[in-house]
Short mmCIF file of C-alpha atoms in Angstrom, two decimals:
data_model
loop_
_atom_site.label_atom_id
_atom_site.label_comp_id
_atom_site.label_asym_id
_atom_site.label_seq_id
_atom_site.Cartn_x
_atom_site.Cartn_y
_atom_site.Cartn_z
CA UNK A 1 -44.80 -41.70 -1.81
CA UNK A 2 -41.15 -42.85 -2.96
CA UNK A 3 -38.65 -40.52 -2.26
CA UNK A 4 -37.53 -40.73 -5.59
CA UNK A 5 -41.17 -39.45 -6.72
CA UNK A 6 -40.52 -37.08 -4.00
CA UNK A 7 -37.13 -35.50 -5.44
CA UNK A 8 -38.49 -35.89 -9.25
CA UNK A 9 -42.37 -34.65 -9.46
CA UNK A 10 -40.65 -31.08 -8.93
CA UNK A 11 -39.23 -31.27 -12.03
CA UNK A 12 -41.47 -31.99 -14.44
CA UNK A 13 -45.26 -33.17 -13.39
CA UNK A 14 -45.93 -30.65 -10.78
CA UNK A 15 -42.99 -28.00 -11.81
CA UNK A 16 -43.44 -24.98 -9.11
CA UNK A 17 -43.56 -22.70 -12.10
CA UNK A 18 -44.59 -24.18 -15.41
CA UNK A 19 -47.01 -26.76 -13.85
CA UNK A 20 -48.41 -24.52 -10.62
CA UNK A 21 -47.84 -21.45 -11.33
CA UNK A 22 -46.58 -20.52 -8.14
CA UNK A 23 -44.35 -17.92 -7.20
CA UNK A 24 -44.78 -15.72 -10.30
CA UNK A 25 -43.75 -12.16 -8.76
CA UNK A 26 -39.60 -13.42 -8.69
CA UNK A 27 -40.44 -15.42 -11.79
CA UNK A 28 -42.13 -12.91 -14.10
CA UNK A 29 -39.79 -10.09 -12.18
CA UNK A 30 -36.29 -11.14 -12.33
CA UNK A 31 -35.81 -13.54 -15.81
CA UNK A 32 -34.84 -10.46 -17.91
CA UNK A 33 -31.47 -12.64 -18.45
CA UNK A 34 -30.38 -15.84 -17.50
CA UNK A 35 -27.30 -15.19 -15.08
CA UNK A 36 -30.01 -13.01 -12.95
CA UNK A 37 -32.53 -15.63 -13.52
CA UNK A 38 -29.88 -18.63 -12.12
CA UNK A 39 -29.15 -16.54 -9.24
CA UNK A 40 -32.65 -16.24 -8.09
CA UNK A 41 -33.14 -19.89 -8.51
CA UNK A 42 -30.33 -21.23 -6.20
CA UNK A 43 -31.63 -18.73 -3.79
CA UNK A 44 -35.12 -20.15 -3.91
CA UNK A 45 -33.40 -23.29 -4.02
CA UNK A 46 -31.58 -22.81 -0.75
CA UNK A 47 -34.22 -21.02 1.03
CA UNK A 48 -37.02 -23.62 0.13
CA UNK A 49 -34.55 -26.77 1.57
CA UNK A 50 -33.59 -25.08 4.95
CA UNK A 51 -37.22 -23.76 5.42
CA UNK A 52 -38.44 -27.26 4.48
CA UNK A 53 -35.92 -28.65 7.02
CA UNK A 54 -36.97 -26.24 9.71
CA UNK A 55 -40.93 -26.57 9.41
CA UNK A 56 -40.57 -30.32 9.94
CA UNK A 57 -38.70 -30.20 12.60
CA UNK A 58 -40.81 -27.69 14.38
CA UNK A 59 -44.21 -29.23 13.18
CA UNK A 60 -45.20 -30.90 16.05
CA UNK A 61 -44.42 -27.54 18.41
CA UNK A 62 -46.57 -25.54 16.08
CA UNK A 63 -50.58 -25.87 16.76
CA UNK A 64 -52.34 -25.73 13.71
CA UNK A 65 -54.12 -22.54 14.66
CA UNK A 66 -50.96 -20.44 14.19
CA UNK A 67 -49.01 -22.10 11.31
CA UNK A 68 -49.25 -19.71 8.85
CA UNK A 69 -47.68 -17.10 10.58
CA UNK A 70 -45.26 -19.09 12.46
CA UNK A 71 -43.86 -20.44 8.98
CA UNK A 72 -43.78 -16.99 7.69
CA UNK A 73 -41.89 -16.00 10.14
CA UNK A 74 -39.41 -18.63 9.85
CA UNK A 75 -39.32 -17.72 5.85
CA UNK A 76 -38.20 -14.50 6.50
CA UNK A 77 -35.57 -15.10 9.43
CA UNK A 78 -34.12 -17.29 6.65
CA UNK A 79 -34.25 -14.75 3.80
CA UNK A 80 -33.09 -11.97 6.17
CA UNK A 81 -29.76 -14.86 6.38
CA UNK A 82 -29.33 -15.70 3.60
CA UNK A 83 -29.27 -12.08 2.42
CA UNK A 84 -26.72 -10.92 5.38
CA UNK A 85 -24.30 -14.23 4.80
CA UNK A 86 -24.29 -13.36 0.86
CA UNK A 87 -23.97 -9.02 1.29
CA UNK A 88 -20.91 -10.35 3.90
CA UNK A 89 -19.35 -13.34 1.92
CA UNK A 90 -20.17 -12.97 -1.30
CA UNK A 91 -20.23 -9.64 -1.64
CA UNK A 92 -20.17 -8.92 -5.65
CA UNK A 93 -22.88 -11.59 -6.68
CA UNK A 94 -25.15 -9.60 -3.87
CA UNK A 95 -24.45 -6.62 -5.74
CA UNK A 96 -26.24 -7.57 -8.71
CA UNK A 97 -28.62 -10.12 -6.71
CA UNK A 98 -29.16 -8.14 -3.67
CA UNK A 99 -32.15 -6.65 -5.08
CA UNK A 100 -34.50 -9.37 -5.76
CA UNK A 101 -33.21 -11.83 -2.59
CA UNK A 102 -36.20 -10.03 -0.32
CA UNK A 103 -38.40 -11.56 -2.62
CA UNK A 104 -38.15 -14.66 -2.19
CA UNK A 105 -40.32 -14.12 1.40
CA UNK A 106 -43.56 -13.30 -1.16
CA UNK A 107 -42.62 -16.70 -3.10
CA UNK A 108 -45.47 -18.22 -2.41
CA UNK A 109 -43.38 -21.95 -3.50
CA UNK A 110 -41.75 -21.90 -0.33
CA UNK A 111 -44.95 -21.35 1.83
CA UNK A 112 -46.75 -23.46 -0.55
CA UNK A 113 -43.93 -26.23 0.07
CA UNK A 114 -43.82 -25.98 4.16
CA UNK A 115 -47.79 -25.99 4.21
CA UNK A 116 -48.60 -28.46 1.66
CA UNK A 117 -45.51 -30.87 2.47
CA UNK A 118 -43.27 -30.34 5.27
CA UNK A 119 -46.04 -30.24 7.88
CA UNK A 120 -46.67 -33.78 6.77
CA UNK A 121 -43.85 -35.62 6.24
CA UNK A 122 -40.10 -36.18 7.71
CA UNK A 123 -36.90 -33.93 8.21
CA UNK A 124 -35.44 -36.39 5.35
CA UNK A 125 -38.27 -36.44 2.98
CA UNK A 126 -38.79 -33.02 3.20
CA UNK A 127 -35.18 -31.70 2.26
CA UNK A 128 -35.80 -34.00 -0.52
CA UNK A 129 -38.62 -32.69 -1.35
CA UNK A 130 -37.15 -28.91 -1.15
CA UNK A 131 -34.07 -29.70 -3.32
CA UNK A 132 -36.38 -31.50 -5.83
CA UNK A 133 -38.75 -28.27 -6.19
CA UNK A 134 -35.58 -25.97 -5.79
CA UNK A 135 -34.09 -27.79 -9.08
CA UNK A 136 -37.42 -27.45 -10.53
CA UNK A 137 -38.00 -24.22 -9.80
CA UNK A 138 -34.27 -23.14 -11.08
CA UNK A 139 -34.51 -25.12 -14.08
CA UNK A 140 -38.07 -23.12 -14.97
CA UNK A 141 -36.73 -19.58 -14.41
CA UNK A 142 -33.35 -20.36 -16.13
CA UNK A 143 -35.06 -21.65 -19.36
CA UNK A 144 -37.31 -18.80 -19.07
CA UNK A 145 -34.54 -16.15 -18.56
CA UNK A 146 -32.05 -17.56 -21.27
CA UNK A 147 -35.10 -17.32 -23.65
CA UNK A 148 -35.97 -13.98 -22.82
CA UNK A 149 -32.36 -13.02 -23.30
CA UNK A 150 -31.67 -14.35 -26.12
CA UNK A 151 -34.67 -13.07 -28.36
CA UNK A 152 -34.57 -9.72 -26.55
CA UNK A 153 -30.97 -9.38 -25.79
CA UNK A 154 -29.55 -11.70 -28.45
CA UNK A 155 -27.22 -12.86 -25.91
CA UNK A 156 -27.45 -15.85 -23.30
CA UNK A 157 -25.32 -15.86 -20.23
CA UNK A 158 -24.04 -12.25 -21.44
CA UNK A 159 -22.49 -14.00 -24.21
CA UNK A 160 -23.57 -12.61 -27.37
CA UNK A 161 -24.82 -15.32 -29.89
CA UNK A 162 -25.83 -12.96 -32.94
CA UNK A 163 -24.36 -10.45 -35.24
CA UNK A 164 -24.48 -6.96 -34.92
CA UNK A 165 -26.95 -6.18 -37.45
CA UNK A 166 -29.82 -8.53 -35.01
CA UNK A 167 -32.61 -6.70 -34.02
CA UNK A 168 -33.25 -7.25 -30.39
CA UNK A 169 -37.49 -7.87 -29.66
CA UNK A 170 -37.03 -5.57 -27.03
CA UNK A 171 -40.58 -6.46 -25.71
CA UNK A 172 -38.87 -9.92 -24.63
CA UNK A 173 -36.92 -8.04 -21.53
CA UNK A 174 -40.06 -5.40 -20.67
CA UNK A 175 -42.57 -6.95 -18.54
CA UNK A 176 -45.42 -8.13 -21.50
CA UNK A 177 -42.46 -10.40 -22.56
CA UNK A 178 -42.42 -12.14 -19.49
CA UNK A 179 -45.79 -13.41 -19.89
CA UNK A 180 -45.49 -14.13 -23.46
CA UNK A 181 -42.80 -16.55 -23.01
CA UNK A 182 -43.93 -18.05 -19.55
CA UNK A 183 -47.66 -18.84 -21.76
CA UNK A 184 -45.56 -20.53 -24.70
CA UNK A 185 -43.54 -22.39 -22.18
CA UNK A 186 -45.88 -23.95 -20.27
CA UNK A 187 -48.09 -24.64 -23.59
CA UNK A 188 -45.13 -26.82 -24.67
CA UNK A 189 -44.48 -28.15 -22.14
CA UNK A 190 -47.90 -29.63 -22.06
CA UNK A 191 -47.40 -30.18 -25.86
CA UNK A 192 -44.73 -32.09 -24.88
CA UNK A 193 -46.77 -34.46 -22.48
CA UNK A 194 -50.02 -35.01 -24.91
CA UNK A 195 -47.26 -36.54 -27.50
CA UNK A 196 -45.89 -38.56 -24.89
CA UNK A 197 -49.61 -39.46 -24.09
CA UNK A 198 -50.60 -40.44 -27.40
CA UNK A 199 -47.46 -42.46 -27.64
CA UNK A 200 -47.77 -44.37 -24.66
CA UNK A 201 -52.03 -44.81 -25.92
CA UNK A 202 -50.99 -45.90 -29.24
CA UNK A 203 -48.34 -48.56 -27.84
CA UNK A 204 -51.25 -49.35 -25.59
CA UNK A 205 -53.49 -50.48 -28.17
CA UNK A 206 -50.72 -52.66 -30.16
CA UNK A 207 -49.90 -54.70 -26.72
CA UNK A 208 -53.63 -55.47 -26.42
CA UNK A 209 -54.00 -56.16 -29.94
CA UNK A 210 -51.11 -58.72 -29.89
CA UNK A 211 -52.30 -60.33 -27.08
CA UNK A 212 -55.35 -60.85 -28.16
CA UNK A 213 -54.24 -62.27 -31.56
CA UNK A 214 -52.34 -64.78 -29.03
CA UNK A 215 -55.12 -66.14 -27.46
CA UNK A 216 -57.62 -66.74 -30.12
CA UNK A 217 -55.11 -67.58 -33.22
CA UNK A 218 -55.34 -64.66 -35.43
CA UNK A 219 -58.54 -66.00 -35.36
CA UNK A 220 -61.60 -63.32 -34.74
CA UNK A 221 -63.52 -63.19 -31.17
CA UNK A 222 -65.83 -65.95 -30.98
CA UNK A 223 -68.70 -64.88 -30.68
CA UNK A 224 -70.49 -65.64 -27.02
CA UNK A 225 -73.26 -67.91 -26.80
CA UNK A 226 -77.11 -66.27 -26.54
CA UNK A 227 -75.80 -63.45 -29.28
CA UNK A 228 -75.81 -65.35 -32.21
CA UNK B 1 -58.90 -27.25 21.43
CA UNK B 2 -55.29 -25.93 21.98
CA UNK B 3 -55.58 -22.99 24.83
CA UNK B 4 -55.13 -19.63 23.51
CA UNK B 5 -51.80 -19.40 26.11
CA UNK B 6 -49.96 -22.50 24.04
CA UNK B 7 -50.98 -20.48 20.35
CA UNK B 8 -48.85 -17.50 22.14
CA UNK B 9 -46.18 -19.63 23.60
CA UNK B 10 -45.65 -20.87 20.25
CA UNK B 11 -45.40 -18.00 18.59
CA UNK B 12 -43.78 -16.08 21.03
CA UNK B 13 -41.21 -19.00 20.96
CA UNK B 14 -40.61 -18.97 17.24
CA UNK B 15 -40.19 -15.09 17.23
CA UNK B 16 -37.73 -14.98 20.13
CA UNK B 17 -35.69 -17.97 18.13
CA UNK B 18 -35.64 -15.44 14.82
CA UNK B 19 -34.76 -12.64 16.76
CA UNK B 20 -31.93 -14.40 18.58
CA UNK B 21 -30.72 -15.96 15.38
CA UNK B 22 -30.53 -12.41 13.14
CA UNK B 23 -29.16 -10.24 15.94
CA UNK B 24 -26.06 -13.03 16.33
CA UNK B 25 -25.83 -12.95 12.37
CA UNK B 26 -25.74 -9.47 12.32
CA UNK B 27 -22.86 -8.83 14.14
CA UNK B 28 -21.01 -11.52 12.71
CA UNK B 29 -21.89 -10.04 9.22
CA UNK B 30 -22.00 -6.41 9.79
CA UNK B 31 -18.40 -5.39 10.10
CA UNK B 32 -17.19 -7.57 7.00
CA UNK B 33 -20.22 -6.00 4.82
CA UNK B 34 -19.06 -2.46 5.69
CA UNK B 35 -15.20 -3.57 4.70
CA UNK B 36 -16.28 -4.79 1.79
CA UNK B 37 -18.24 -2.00 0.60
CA UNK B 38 -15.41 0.04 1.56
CA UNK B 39 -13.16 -1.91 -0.62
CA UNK B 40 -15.77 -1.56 -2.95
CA UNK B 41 -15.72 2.15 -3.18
CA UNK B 42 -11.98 2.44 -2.89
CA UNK B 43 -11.69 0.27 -6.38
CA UNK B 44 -13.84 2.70 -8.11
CA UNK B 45 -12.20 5.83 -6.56
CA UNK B 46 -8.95 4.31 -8.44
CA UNK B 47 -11.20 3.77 -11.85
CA UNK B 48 -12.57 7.33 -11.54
CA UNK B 49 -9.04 9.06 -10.82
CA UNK B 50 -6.59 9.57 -13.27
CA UNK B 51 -3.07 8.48 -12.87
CA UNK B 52 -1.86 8.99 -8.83
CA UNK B 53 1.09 8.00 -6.76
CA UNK B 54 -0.72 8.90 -3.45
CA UNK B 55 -3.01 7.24 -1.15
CA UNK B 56 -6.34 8.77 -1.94
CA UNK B 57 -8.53 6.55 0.92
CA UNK B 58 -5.70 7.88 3.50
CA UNK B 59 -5.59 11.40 2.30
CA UNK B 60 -9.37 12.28 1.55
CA UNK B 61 -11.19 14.67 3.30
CA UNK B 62 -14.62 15.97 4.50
CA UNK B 63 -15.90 18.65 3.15
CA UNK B 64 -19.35 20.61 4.25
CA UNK B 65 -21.73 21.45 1.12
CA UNK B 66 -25.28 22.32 1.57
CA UNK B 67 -27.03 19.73 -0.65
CA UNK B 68 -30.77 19.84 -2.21
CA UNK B 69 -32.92 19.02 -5.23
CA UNK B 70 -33.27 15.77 -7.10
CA UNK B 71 -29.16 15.07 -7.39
CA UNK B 72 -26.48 16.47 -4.48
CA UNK B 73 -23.15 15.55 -4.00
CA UNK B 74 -23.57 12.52 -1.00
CA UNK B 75 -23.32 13.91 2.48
CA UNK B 76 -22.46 11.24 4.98
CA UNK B 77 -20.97 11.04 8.35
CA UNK B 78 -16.87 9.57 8.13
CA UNK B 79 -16.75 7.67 11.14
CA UNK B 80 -12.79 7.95 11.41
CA UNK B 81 -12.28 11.40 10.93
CA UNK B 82 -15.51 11.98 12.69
CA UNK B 83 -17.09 14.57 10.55
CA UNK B 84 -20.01 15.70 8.44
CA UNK B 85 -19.89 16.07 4.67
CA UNK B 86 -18.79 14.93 1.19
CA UNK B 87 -15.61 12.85 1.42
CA UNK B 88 -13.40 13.57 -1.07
CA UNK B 89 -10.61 11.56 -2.05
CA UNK B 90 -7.87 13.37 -3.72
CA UNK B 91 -5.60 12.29 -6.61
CA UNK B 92 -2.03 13.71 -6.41
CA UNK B 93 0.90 13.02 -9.08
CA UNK B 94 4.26 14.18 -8.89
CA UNK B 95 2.99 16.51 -6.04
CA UNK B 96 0.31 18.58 -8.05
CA UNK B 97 -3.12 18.29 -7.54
CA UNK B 98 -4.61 16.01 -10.62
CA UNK B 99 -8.29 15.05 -9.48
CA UNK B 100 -10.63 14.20 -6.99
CA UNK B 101 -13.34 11.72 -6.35
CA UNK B 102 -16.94 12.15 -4.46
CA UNK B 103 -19.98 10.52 -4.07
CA UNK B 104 -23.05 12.12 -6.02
CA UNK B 105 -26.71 10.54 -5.60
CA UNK B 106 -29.48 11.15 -8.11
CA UNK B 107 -33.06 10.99 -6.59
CA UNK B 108 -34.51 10.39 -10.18
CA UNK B 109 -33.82 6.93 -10.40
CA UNK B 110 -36.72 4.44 -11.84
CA UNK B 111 -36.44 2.57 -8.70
CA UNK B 112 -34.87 4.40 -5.31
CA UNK B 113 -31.43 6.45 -5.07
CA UNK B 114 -28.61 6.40 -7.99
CA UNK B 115 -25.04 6.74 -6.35
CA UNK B 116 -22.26 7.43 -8.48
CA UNK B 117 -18.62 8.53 -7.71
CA UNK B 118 -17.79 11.14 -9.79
CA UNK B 119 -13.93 11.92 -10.86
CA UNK B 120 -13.24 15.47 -11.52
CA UNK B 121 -9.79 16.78 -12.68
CA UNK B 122 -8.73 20.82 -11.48
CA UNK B 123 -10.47 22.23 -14.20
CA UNK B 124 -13.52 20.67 -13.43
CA UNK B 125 -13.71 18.12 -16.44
CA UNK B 126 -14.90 14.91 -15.09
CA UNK B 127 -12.28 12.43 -15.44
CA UNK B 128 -14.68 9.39 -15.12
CA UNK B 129 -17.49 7.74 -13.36
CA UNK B 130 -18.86 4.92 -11.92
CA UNK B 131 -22.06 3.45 -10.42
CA UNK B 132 -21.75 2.92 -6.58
CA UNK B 133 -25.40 1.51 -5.68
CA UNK B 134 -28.60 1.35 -7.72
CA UNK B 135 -31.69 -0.16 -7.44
CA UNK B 136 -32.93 -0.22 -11.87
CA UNK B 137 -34.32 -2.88 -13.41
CA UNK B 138 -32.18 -5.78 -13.80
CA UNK B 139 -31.78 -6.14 -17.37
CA UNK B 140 -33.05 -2.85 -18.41
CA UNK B 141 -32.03 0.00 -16.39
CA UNK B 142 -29.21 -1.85 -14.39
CA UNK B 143 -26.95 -1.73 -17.82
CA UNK B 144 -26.22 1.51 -16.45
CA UNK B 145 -23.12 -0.38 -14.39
CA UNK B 146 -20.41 -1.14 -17.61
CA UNK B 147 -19.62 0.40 -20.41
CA UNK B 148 -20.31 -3.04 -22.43
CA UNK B 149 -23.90 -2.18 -21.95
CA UNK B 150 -24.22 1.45 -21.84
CA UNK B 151 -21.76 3.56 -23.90
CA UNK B 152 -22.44 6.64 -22.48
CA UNK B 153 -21.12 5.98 -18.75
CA UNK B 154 -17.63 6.99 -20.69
CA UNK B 155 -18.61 9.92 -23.04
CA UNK B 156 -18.76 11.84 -19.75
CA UNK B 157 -15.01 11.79 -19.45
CA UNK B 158 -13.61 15.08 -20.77
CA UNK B 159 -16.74 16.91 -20.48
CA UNK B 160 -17.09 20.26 -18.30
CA UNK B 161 -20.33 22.02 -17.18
CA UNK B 162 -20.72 23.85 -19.95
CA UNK B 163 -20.60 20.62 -22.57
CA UNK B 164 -23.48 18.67 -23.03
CA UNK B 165 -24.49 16.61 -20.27
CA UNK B 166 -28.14 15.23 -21.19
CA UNK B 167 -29.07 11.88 -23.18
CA UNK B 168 -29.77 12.43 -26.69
CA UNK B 169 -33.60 11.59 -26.23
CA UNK B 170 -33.35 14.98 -24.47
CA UNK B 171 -31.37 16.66 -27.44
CA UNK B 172 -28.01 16.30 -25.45
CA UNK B 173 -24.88 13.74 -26.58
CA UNK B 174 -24.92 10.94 -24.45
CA UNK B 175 -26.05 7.73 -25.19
CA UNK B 176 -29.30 6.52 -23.56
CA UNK B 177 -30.21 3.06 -23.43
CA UNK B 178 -32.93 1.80 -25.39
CA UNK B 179 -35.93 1.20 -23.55
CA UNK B 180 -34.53 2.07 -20.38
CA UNK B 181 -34.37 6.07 -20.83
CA UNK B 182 -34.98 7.00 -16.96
CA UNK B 183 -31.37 5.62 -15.54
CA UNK B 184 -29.23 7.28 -17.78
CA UNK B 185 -31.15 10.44 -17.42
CA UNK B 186 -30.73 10.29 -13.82
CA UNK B 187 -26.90 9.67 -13.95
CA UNK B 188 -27.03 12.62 -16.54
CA UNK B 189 -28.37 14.55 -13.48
CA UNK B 190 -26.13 13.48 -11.01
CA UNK B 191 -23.01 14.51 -12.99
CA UNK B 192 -24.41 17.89 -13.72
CA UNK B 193 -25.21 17.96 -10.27
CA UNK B 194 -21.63 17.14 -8.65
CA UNK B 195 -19.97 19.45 -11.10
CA UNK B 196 -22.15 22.23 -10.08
CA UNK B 197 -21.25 21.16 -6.51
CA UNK B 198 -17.61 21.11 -7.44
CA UNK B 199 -17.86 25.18 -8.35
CA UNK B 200 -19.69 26.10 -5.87
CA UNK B 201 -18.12 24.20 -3.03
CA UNK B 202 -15.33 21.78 -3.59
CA UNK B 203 -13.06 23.74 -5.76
CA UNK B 204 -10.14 24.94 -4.18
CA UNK B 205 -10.94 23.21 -0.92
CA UNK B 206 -8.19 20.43 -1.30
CA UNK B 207 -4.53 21.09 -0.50
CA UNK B 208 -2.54 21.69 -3.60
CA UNK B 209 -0.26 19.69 -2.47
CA UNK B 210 0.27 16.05 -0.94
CA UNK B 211 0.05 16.45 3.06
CA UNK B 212 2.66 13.97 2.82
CA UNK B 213 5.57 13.25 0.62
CA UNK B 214 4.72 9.84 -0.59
CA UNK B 215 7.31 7.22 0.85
CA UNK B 216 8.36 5.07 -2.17
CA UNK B 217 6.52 1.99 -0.25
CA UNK B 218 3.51 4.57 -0.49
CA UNK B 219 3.95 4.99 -3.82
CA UNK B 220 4.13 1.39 -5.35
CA UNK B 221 1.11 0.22 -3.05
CA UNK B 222 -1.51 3.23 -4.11
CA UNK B 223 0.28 3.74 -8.00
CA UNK B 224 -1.83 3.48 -11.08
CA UNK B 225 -0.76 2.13 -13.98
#
């Protein structure tokens, strides 16, 4: 595979979230609003490209019998990091992060990523491959938390986009809501592709149309011999 | 097939690596976490107060109170003065007593503890209060934190024991937040509870007066404006 495929199939054609469905307990949990949302992405994001990085360097050490547990473990020494580093340098985003950054160990992305990729392929490919799912995986929770926000919030980022006489869907930020808008994501999402689809079908069918009319004339198919 | 000795080398391996790696981490990280919840602490003790032109981390003290039920003023162990109890930091101006600030924690959260820092002026009327740690829903119960998203956090100011101190879902006069009727509730509790702990332990305790007269230096670093 390409690397660009590598860094770009994350995004849209096999999107962690929208396209898997992976990793739904942060996803589902923690886009009530789309700053909490973005800070649960990069997280993800960084945790996914230094445990990609570290499973293929340590793939060959590993035996197969004892992966999945050896890569867990490697997960959470990350997490456990990454959670100390941000509660000691950046201590007020922890504050209202803090909470959801042991979760990332049960994302099931980042085990899904060091199993299914970074036991196969290089150091190099696989940060790629960690920043591309990262992005994708930030991008999907973002979307998903700015939506939720904004119908059950009326606000997106905190800033508030409607008047004061809006009536928030308060169902948006309670759990149900999750689901509702992950389903009407992902539906047009795929909406999105089958248009594409039928695009790329119909321009199919013009191309072999004209190039037919090119070889015989305008004139229809002769007919061949023996079916007269 | 890989011996079972190499499957345990490995793994041993990879878990001594982890361990290594967090214990360093740790004790790079440990001592700048606890400053900066310090500092944490120390900039709510100056929203809680009102007006001072003491030093209230440098002048507080410990104070022993028997604690119990679902909201009790914190006890905790102050490693520099080396005692036991609720550390109170006092708010002195113009050498009068004018308030002090303590840690309360409500067990009735919707998820784990509630710890607020509760102001309370001579009189005990609470003089303001802010959320410490918390563990509520982002989104829902976490609006609890600012007074942008839960109006109630300052109708407490003012307010005495005997005033209402319940959310109006439970027929008292502070605000709750919609959908989210648990974490305000529990702060609800954890006021009532450190004013009760105020009359029955901390009143009275404090020295009337500043142990020390503030130097002016003192005085510009620790004023409120």
């Amino acid at each position: 595979m390409k690397l660009s495929q590598v860094l770009t199939q994350g995004l849209w054609k096999e999107n962690p979230v929208l396209r898997m469905t992976l990793g739904m307990c942060p996803v589902l949990g923690v886009s009530t609003s789309g700053s909490d949302a973005f800070g649960m992405g990069v997280a993800t994001l960084s945790v996914l490209v230094a445990s990609n990085l570290v499973v293929s360097l340590v793939k060959d050490f590993i035996p197969a019998q004892v992966r999945i547990p050896a890569y867990i473990l490697v997960i959470a020494t990350l997490v456990t990091a990454v959670d100390m580093s941000m509660a000691a340098w950046f201590f007020e985003l922890h504050k209202t992060l803090g909470l959801f950054i042991p979760l990332i160990v049960v994302n099931c992305i980042i085990l899904g990523r060091a199993e299914g990729f970074a036991a196969k392929n290089s150091v190099f490919s696989s940060i790629i491959d960690g920043l591309g799912m990262g992005v994708g995986f930030t991008l999907a929770i973002t979307t998903l938390g700015c939506c939720r926000e904004l119908l059950g919030n009326g606000s997106i980022f905190g800033l508030s986009l409607v008047g004061a006489d809006f009536k928030p869907m308060l169902l948006m930020v309670l759990p149900p809501g999750a689901f509702l808008m992950l389903g009407f994501l992902a539906a047009g999402m795929r909406r999105v592709d089958m248009t594409l689809e039928a695009r790329s079908r119909a321009a199919a069918e013009v191309r072999r149309k004209r190039a037919l009319d090119l070889a015989t004339g305008g004139a229809p198919l002769p007919v061949p011999p023996g079916f007269e | 097939m890989v011996s079972i000795n190499r499957l345990v080398f490995a793994l041993v391996v990879v878990a001594m690596a982890s361990a290594v790696l967090l214990a360093e981490l740790n004790g790079i990280t440990a001592p700048k976490i606890k400053a900066s919840q310090t500092a944490y602490k120390l900039k709510a003790v100056k929203k809680v107060l009102p007006p001072y032109d003491n030093q209230p981390a440098a002048d507080r003290r410990v104070i022993p109170v028997t604690g119990g039920g679902p909201a009790e003023a914190k006890v905790e162990v102050d490693d520099e003065l080396g005692k036991e109890g609720v550390v109170v930091y006092p708010a002195y101006h113009e050498g009068k007593l004018v308030g002090e600030a303590y840690s309360v924690v409500s067990h009735q959260g919707f998820s784990g503890d509630i710890e607020i820092l509760l102001g309370v002026s001579p009189e005990g009327r609470v003089t303001g209060v802010e959320i410490i740690t918390h563990a509520e829903t982002p989104g829902l119960g976490a609006k609890i934190v600012s007074e942008t998203s839960w109006k109630g956090k300052a109708e407490f100011v003012g307010r005495t024991l005997s005033d209402s101190l319940t959310v109006k879902k439970d027929g008292g006069e502070i605000d709750a937040i919609a959908g989210a009727t648990i974490s305000p509730r529990a702060v609800c509790g954890a006021v009532k509870a450190g004013l009760e702990a105020y009359n029955q332990a901390l009143k009275g305790k404090l020295p009337a007066t500043p142990p020390a007269a503030p130097t002016t230096t003192a005085a510009a670093q620790g004023a409120h404006s």
